[in-house]
Short mmCIF file of C-alpha atoms and ligand atoms in Angstrom, two decimals:
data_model
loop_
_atom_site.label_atom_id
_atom_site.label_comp_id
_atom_site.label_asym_id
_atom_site.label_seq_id
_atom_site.Cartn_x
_atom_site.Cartn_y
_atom_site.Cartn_z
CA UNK A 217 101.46 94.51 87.30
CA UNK A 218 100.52 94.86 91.35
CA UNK A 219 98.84 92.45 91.39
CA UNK A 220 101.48 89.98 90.67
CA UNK A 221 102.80 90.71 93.99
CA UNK A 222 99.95 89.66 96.10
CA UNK A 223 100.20 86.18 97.33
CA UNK A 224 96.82 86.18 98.21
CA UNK A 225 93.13 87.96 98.22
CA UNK A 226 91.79 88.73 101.61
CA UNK A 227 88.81 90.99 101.08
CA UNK A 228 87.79 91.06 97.51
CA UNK A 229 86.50 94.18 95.42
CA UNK A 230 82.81 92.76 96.26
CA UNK A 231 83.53 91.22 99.96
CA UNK A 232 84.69 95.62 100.48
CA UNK A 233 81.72 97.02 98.71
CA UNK A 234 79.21 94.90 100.64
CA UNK A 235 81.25 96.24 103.87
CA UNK A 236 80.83 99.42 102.44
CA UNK A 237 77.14 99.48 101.98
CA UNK A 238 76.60 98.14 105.94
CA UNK A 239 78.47 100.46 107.47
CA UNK A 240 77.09 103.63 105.56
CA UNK A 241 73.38 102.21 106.16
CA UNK A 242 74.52 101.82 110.00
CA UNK A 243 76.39 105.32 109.78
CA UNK A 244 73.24 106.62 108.01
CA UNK A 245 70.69 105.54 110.84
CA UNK A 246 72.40 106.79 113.93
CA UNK A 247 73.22 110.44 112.42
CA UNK A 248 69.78 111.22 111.03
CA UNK A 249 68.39 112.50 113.98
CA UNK A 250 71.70 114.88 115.14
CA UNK A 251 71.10 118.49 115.10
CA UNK A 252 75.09 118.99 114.72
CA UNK A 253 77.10 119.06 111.25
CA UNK A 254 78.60 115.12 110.64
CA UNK A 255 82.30 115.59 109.44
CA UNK A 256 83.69 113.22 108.01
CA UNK A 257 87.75 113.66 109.17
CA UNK A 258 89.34 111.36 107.04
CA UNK A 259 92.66 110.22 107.95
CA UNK A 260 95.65 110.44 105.14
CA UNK A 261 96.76 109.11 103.00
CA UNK A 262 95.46 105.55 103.48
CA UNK A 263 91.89 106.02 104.15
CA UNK A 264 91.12 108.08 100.92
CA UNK A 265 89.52 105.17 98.99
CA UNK A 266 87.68 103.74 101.60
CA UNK A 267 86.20 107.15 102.53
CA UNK A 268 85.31 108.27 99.24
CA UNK A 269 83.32 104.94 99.01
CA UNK A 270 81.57 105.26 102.34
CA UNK A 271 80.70 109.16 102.01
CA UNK A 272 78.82 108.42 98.63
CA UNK A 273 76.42 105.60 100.22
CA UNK A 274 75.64 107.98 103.72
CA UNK A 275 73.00 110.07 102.39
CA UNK A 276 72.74 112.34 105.10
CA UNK A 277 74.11 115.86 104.23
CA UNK A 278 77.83 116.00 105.75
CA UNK A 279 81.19 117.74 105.45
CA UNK A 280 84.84 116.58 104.65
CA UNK A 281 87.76 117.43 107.05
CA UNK A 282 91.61 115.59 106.40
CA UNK A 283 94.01 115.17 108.66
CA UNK A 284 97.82 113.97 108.29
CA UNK A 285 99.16 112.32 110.75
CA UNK A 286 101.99 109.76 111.32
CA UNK A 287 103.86 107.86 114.31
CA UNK A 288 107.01 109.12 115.59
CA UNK A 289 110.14 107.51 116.48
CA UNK A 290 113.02 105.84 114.18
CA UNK A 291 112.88 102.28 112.19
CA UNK A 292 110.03 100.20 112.56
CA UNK A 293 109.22 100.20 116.49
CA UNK A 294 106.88 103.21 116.77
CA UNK A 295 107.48 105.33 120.05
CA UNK A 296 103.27 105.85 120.36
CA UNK A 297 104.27 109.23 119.76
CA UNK A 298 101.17 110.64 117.16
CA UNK A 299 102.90 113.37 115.16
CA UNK A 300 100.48 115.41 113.39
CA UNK A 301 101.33 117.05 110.22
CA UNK A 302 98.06 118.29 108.92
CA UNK A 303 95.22 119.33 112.25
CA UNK A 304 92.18 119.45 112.05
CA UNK A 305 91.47 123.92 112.39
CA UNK A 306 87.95 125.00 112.49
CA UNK A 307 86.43 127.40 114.84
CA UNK A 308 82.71 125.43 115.15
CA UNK A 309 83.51 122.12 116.36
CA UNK A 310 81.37 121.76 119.17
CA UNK A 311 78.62 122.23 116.43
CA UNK A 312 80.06 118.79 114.72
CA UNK A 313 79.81 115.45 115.16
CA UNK A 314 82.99 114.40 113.83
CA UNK A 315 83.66 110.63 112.43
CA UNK A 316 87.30 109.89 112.28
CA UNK A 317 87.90 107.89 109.06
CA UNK A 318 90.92 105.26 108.97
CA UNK A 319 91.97 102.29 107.11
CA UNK A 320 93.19 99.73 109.67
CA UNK A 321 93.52 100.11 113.64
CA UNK A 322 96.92 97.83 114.77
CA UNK A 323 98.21 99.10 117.69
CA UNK A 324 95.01 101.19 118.46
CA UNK A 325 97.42 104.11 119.55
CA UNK A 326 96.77 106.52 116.16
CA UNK A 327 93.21 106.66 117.17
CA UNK A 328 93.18 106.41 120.95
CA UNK A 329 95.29 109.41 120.88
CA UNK A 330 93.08 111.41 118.32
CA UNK A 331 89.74 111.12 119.87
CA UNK A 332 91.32 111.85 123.08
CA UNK A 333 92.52 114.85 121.36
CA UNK A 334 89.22 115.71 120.12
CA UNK A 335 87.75 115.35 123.39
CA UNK A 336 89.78 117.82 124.59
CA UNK A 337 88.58 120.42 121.94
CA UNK A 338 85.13 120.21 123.33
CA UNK A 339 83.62 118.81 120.12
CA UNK A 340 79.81 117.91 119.74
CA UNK A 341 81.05 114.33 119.25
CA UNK A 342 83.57 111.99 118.14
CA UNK A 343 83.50 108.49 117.06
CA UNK A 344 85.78 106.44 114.94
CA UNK A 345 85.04 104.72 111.82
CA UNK A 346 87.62 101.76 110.50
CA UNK A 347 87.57 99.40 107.46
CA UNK A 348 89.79 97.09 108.57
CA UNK A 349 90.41 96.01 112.59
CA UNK A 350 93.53 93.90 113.90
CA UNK A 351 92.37 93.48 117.50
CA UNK A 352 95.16 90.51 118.07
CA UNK A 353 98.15 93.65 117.68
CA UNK A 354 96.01 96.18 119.87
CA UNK A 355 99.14 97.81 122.37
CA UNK A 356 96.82 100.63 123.74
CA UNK A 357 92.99 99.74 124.90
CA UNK A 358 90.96 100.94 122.14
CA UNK A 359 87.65 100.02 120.32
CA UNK A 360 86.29 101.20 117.09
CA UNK A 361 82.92 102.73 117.23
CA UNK A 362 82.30 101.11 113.68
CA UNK A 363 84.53 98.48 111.67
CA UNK A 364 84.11 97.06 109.05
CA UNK A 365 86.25 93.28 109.17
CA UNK A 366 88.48 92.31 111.58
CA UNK A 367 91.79 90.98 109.87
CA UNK A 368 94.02 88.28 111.25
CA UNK A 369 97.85 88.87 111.90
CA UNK A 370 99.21 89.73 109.02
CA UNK A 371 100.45 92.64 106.77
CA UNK A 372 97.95 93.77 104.56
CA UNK A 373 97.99 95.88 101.34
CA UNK A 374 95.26 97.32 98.95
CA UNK A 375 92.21 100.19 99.07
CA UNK A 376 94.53 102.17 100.36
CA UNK A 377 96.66 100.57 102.66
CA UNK A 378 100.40 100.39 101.76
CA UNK A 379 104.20 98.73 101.56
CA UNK A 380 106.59 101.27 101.40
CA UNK A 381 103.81 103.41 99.66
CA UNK A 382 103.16 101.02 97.10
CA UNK A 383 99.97 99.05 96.36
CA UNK A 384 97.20 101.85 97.87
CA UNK A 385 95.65 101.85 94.36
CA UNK A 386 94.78 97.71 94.60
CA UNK A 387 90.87 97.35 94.22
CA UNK A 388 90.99 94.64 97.18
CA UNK A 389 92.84 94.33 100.09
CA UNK A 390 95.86 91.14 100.33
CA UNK A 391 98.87 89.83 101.42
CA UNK A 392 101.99 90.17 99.93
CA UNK A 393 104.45 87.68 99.20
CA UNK A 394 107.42 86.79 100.98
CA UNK A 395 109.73 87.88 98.61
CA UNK A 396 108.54 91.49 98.45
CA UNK A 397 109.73 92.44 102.23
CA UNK A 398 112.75 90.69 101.49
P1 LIG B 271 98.07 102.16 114.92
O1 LIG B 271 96.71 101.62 115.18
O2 LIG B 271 98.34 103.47 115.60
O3 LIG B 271 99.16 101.15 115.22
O4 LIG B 271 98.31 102.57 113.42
C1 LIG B 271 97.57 102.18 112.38
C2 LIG B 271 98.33 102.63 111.14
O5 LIG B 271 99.43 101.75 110.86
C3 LIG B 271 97.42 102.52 109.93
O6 LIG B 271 96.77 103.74 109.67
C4 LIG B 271 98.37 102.13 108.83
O7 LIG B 271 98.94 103.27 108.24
C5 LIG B 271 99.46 101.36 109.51
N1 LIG B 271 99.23 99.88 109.39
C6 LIG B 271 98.97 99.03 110.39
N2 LIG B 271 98.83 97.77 109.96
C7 LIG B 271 98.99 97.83 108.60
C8 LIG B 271 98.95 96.83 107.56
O8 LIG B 271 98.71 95.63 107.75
N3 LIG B 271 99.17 97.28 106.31
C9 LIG B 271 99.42 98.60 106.02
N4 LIG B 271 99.47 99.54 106.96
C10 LIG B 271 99.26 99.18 108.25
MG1 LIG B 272 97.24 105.12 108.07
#
């Protein structure tokens, strides 16, 4: 069982649903009134269960884009290098108003260097969408157009997020214990 791993519950299955529900209502209002395609560009593989949440409670009409990305550099320490494995190809984009979908901003630099990549490409728009924020870790000044919790200092697992690629499929987001890292 997972779940015997987690030391404790930070967000639970209802705390992430109510999230849910605001942000989509919030998403919902400030779209209606675009003339440009909303894409959804949802970031792998962590953000796939809090995107498939929030895309079924927007109820504007919009379209579904992935992208694979991951940090360079060796061990732990990540260069700020963004290495991406799966882009983002489509020949309309300043047509869309694209909402980059993640699971947790930490050092900011995953998403400072996308939408700065994006701007580049002459895209209608681009904003950023994030369930969970960890503002106290931010390296690289960068704020999320929409989050949904801020999180304190410490390493999270669950609706998505992962150790070691373990523990995505948790319903709620929590710590681990100790004795797991170890
Ligand atoms: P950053 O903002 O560029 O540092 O990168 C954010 C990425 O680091 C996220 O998409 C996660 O994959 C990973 N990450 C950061 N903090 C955590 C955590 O607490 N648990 C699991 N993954 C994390
Ligand atoms: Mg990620």
């Amino acid at each position: 069982m997972i779940k015997n791993d987690i030391e404790k519950v930070l967000i639970s299955e209802q705390q992430l649903s109510d999230i849910i529900d605001s942000l989509a209502e919030r998403i919902t209002n400030d779209y209606k009134d675009s003339a440009r395609k909303l894409v959804f560009v949802v970031i792998l593989k962590g953000s796939i269960p809090f995107a498939t949440e929030l895309m079924k409670r927007v109820t504007l009409p919009l379209e579904i884009e992935v992208m694979k990305v991951s940090s360079y550099g060796a061990g732990t320490k990540s260069s700020g290098e963004i290495r991406i494995h799966t882009d983002l190809l489509r020949d309309d984009l300043p047509d869309c108003d694209l909402l980059i979908i993640e699971d947790i901003v930490d050092s900011g630099r995953t998403l400072a260097r996308l939408t700065q990549l994006f701007e580049h490409r002459l895209v209608g728009s681009v904003k950023t969408c994030t369930m969970l924020d960890k503002p106290s870790r931010r390296e690289v000044e960068f704020v999320p157009d929409y989050v949904g919790t801020v999180v304190p200092n410490e390493f999270v697992v669950g609706f998505g997020l992962d150790y070691d690629e373990k523990y995505r499929n948790l319903p709620f987001v929590g710590v681990l214990k100790p004795e797991i890292y170890s």
